[in-house]
Short mmCIF file of C-alpha atoms in Angstrom, two decimals:
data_model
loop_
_atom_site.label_atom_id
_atom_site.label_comp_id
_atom_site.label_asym_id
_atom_site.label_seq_id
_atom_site.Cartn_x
_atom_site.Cartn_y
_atom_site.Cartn_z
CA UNK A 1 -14.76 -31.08 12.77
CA UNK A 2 -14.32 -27.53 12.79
CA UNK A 3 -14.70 -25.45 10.17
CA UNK A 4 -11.48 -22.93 9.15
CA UNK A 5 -13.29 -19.65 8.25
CA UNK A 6 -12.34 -17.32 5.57
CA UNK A 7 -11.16 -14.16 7.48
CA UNK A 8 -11.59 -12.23 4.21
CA UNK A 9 -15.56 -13.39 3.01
CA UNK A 10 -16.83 -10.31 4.60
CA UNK A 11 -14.61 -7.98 2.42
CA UNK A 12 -15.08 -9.84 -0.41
CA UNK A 13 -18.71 -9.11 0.39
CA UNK A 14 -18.30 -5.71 0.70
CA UNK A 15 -16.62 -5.18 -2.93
CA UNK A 16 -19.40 -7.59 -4.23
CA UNK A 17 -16.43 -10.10 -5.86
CA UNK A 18 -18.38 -13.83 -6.69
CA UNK A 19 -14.70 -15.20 -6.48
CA UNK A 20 -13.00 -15.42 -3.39
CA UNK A 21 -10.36 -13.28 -2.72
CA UNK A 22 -6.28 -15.44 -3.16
CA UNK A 23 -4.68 -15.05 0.19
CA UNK A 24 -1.70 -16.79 1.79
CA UNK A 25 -1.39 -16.62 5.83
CA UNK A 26 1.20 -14.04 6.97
CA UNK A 27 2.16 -13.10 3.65
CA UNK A 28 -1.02 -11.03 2.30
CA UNK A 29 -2.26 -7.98 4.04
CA UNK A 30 -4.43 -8.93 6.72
CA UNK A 31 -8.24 -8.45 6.17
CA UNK A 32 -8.84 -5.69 8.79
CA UNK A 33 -6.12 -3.46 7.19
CA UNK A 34 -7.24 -4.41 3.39
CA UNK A 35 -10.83 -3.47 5.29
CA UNK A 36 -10.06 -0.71 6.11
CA UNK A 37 -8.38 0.47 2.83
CA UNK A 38 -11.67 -0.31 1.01
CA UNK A 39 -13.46 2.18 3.15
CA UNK A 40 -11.63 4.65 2.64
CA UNK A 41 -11.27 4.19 -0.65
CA UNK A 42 -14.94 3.76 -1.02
CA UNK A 43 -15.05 6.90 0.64
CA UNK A 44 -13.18 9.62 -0.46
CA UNK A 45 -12.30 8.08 -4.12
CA UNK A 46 -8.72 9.06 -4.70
CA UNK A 47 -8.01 9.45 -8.70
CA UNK A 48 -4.09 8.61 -8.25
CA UNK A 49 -3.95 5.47 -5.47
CA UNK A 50 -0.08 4.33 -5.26
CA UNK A 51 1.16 1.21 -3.80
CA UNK A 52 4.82 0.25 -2.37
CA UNK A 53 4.64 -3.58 -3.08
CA UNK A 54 1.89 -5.94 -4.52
CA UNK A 55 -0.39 -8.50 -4.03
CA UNK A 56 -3.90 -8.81 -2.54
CA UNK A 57 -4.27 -5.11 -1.63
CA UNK A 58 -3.56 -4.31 -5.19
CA UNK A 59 -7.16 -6.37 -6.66
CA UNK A 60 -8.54 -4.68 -3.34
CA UNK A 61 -7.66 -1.34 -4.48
CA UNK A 62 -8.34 -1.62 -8.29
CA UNK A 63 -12.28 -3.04 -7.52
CA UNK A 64 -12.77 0.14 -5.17
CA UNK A 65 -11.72 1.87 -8.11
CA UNK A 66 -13.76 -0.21 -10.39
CA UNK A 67 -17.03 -0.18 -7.97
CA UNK A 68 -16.03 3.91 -7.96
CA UNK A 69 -16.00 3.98 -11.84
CA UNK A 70 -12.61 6.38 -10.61
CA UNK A 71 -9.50 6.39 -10.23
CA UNK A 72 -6.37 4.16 -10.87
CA UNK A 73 -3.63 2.13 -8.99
CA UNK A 74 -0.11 2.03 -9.63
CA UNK A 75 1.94 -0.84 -7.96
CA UNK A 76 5.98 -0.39 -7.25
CA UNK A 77 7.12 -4.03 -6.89
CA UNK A 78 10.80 -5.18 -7.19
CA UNK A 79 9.34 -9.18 -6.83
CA UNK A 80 9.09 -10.04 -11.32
CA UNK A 81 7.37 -12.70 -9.99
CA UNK A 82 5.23 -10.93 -7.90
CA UNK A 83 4.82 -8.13 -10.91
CA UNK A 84 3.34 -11.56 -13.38
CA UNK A 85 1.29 -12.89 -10.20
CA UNK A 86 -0.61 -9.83 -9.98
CA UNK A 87 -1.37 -9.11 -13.81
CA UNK A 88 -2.65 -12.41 -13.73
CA UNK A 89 -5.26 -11.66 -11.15
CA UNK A 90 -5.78 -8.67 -12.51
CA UNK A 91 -6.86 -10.09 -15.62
CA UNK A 92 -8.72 -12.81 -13.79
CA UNK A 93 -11.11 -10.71 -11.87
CA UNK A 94 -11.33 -8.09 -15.02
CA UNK A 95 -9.13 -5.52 -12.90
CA UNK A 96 -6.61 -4.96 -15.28
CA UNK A 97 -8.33 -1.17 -16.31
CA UNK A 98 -7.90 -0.27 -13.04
CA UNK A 99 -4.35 -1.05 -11.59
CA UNK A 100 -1.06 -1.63 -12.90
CA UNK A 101 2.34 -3.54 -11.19
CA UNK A 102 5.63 -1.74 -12.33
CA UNK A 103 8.73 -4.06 -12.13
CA UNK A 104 10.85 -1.40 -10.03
CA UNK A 105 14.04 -3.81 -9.42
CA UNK A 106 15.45 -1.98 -5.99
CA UNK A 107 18.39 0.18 -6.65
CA UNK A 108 20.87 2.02 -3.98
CA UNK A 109 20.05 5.75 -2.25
CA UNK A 110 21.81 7.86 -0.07
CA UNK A 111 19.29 9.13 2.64
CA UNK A 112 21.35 11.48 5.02
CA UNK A 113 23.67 9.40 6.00
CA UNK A 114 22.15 6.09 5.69
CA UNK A 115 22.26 3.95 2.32
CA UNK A 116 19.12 1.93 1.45
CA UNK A 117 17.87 -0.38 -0.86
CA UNK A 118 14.38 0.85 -2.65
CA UNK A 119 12.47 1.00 -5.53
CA UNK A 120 14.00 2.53 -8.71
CA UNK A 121 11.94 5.23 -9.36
CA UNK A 122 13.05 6.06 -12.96
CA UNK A 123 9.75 4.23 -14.34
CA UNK A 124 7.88 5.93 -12.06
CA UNK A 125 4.52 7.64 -13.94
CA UNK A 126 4.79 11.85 -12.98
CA UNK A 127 1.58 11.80 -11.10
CA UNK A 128 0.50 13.37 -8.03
CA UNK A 129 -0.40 10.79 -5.27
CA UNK A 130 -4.03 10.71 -3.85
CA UNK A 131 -3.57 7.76 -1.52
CA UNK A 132 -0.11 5.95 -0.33
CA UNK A 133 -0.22 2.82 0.57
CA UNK A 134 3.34 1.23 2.23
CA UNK A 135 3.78 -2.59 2.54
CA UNK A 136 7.45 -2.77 1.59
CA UNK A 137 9.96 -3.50 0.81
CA UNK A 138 10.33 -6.19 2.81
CA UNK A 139 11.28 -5.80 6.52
CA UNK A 140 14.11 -8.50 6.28
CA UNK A 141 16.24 -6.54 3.33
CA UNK A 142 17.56 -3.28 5.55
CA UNK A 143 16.76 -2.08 8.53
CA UNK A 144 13.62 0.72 8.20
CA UNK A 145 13.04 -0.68 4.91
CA UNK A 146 10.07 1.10 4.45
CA UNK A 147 11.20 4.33 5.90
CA UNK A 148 12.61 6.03 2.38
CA UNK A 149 8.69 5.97 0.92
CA UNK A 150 8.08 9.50 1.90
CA UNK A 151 11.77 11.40 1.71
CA UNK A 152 11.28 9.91 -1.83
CA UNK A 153 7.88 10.54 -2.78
CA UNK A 154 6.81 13.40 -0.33
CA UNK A 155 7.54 15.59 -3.72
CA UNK A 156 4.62 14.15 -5.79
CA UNK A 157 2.44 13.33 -2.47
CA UNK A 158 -1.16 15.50 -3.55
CA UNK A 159 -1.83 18.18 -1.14
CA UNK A 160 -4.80 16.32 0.73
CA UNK A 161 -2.58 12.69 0.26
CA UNK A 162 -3.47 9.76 3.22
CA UNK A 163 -0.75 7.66 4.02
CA UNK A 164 -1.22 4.27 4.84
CA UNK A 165 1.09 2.25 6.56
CA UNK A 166 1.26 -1.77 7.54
CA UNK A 167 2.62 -3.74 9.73
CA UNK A 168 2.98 -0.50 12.29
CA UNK A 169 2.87 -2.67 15.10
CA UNK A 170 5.92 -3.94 14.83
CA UNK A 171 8.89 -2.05 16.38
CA UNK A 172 11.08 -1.20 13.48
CA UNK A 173 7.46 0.36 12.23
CA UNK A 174 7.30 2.28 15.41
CA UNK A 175 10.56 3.68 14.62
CA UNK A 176 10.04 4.87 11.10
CA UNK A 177 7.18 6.53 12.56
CA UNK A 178 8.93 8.56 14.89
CA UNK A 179 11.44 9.50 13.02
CA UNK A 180 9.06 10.64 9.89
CA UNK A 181 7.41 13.01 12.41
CA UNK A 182 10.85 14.08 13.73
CA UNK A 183 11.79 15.43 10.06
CA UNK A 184 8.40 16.50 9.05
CA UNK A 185 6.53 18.38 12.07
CA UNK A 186 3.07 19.10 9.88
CA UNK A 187 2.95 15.43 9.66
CA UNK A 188 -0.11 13.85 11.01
CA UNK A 189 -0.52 10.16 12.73
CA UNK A 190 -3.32 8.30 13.96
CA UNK A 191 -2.70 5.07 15.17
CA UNK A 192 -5.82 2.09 14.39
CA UNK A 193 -5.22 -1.76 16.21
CA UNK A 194 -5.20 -3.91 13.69
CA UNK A 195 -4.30 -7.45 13.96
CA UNK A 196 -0.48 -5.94 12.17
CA UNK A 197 -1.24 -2.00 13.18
CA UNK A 198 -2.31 0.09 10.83
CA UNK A 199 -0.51 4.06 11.08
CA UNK A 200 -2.66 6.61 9.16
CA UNK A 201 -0.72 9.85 8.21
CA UNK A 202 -1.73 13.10 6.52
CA UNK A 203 0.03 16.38 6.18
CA UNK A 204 -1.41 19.12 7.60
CA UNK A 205 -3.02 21.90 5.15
CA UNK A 206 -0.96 25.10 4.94
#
């Protein structure tokens, strides 16, 4: 019989966690992307880390944080399901200093001349963002779903901010790429093969 291997064991090495890390197949981040979050995290130790959606990258995040002894998480998820889900793991793995999940129910902007549905940001905590992660909204609500995370947050993005984005393999991905360098031209973008993609985006130092 053969044995079905745990893609993640070797991150959950890496962030020393006895428990194994909760994952569901081709919903959670996959383990090269969440891999390569940690490292970077690790790394450069961003105070002010936040998230667009929740979920397995969020306990990820928060132990980085943890093994850093710095810095804190803040997850935007419109999922109250997904918000309780989270907390609960969390709390499990002794996280809960670390991150938090905001219920941001997704509410109606007017980008140009394109409505979309995205997080309500009138919760959101005035910080100034160290690292951006983007894994949603879901691709299946609007098309670009994900592409109103920087129009919306470039304002409070921290002048050395990386932006990470999932899923950038896919086409629609490709697309909000292109057009975020289109509008900002000191944009940065490196693109990593993942098993999803991975884009990696900075703006440039003035």
């Amino acid at each position: 019989m053969f044995q079905i291997l745990n893609p993640y064991k070797p991150l959950q090495e890496k962030l020393q966690l006895d428990a194994d890390l909760p994952y569901t197949e081709h919903w959670s981040a996959a383990a090269d992307f969440l891999t390569l979050l940690a490292e970077y995290c690790l790394q450069k130790k961003p105070a002010t880390v936040l998230e667009c959606s929740s979920g397995l990258s969020t306990l990820v995040l928060a132990r980085c944080c943890q093994l850093n002894q710095y810095g804190k998480v803040t997850s935007l998820e419109n999922g109250a399901e997904f918000v309780s889900d989270t907390q609960a793991r969390l709390q499990q793995l002794k996280l809960n200093d670390y991150a938090s999940v905001v219920h941001t129910p997704l509410e109606k902007y007017q980008l140009a001349e394109t409505s979309f549905d995205w997080y309500s940001l009138k919760d959101m905590p005035d910080i100034r963002i160290d690292l951006l992660v983007i894994d949603g909204p879901p691709g299946f609500i609007q098309h670009h779903s994900r592409y109103p995370a920087l129009p919306l947050l470039q304002q409070q993005l921290g002048s050395n901010c990386t932006i990470f984005l999932d899923d950038a393999a896919r086409d629609e991905e490709k697309e909000i790429i292109a057009l975020w360098l289109e509008k900002y031209p000191g944009l940065k973008h490196r693109y990593i093969d993942t098993e999803r993609g991975c884009s990696i985006l900075q703006f440039e130092s003035v």
